[in-house]
Amino acid sequence: FGAHIEFALATTGPWVDAKSPVKVMRFKAAKGETLHFRASGSDAVEALAAIVALVERGFAIETVEAPQSPQK
């Protein structure tokens, strides 16, 4: 996504760049804490929808199998 995406423990921040793997891994949130997300940019709505979908499926990553080539 081209959107700028951030998250925080409180709506007042501090906000963390959600597109930075290092910053995400350094962030310390206890189990059960609420995370707040915000996004800006042309595809911000789509980016937030993707985050909601990821959370709803328990952070499981969807995989798509490659089509099988015809057997000879």
mmCIF file of C-alpha atoms in Angstrom:
data_model
loop_
_atom_site.group_PDB
_atom_site.id
_atom_site.type_symbol
_atom_site.label_atom_id
_atom_site.label_comp_id
_atom_site.label_asym_id
_atom_site.label_seq_id
_atom_site.Cartn_x
_atom_site.Cartn_y
_atom_site.Cartn_z
ATOM 1 C CA PHE A 1 0.000 0.000 0.000
ATOM 2 C CA GLY A 2 1.141 3.495 -0.697
ATOM 3 C CA ALA A 3 -0.677 4.851 2.352
ATOM 4 C CA HIS A 4 1.179 6.037 5.431
ATOM 5 C CA ILE A 5 0.040 3.639 8.207
ATOM 6 C CA GLU A 6 0.669 4.073 11.920
ATOM 7 C CA PHE A 7 -0.474 2.449 15.162
ATOM 8 C CA ALA A 8 -0.408 3.303 18.866
ATOM 9 C CA LEU A 9 -1.677 2.139 22.243
ATOM 10 C CA ALA A 10 -3.559 5.420 22.765
ATOM 11 C CA THR A 11 -5.250 7.781 20.345
ATOM 12 C CA THR A 12 -2.881 10.472 21.598
ATOM 13 C CA GLY A 13 0.181 8.436 20.536
ATOM 14 C CA PRO A 14 3.049 8.071 20.336
ATOM 15 C CA TRP A 15 2.412 6.712 16.843
ATOM 16 C CA VAL A 16 4.610 4.008 15.294
ATOM 17 C CA ASP A 17 5.240 3.505 11.567
ATOM 18 C CA ALA A 18 3.380 0.257 10.815
ATOM 19 C CA LYS A 19 5.364 -0.259 7.610
ATOM 20 C CA SER A 20 8.683 -0.511 9.449
ATOM 21 C CA PRO A 21 9.361 -4.149 10.435
ATOM 22 C CA VAL A 22 11.992 -3.060 12.967
ATOM 23 C CA LYS A 23 9.671 -0.557 14.655
ATOM 24 C CA VAL A 24 6.800 -3.066 14.714
ATOM 25 C CA MET A 25 9.015 -5.744 16.310
ATOM 26 C CA ARG A 26 10.315 -3.245 18.897
ATOM 27 C CA PHE A 27 6.816 -2.187 19.891
ATOM 28 C CA LYS A 28 5.703 -3.685 23.189
ATOM 29 C CA ALA A 29 2.001 -4.323 23.599
ATOM 30 C CA ALA A 30 0.656 -6.756 26.156
ATOM 31 C CA LYS A 31 -1.852 -9.409 25.134
ATOM 32 C CA GLY A 32 -5.337 -7.945 25.254
ATOM 33 C CA GLU A 33 -4.289 -4.317 24.790
ATOM 34 C CA THR A 34 -6.134 -2.290 22.188
ATOM 35 C CA LEU A 35 -4.144 -0.979 19.242
ATOM 36 C CA HIS A 36 -5.294 2.104 17.368
ATOM 37 C CA PHE A 37 -4.527 2.407 13.648
ATOM 38 C CA ARG A 38 -4.591 5.409 11.356
ATOM 39 C CA ALA A 39 -3.700 5.803 7.711
ATOM 40 C CA SER A 40 -3.466 8.602 5.191
ATOM 41 C CA GLY A 41 -3.031 8.627 1.448
ATOM 42 C CA SER A 42 -4.924 7.588 -1.651
ATOM 43 C CA ASP A 43 -5.411 3.961 -0.563
ATOM 44 C CA ALA A 44 -5.778 4.551 3.192
ATOM 45 C CA VAL A 45 -9.260 2.996 3.355
ATOM 46 C CA GLU A 46 -8.055 -0.163 1.611
ATOM 47 C CA ALA A 47 -4.972 -0.363 3.841
ATOM 48 C CA LEU A 48 -7.050 -0.155 7.019
ATOM 49 C CA ALA A 49 -9.500 -2.741 5.645
ATOM 50 C CA ALA A 50 -6.570 -5.116 5.041
ATOM 51 C CA ILE A 51 -5.352 -4.614 8.626
ATOM 52 C CA VAL A 52 -8.842 -5.333 9.999
ATOM 53 C CA ALA A 53 -9.057 -8.494 7.873
ATOM 54 C CA LEU A 54 -5.628 -9.628 9.106
ATOM 55 C CA VAL A 55 -6.665 -9.176 12.749
ATOM 56 C CA GLU A 56 -10.022 -10.904 12.194
ATOM 57 C CA ARG A 57 -8.315 -14.019 10.841
ATOM 58 C CA GLY A 58 -5.902 -14.156 13.787
ATOM 59 C CA PHE A 59 -2.918 -12.851 11.810
ATOM 60 C CA ALA A 60 -2.942 -15.951 9.607
ATOM 61 C CA ILE A 61 -1.411 -15.134 6.240
ATOM 62 C CA GLU A 62 -3.464 -16.132 3.234
ATOM 63 C CA THR A 63 -1.557 -18.102 0.658
ATOM 64 C CA VAL A 64 -2.462 -18.750 -2.934
ATOM 65 C CA GLU A 65 -1.300 -21.969 -4.528
ATOM 66 C CA ALA A 66 0.411 -21.700 -7.882
ATOM 67 C CA PRO A 67 -1.493 -23.312 -10.739
ATOM 68 C CA GLN A 68 -0.275 -26.793 -11.539
ATOM 69 C CA SER A 69 1.223 -27.386 -14.938
ATOM 70 C CA PRO A 70 -0.491 -29.995 -17.110
ATOM 71 C CA GLN A 71 0.856 -33.536 -16.739
ATOM 72 C CA LYS A 72 2.543 -34.982 -19.814
#
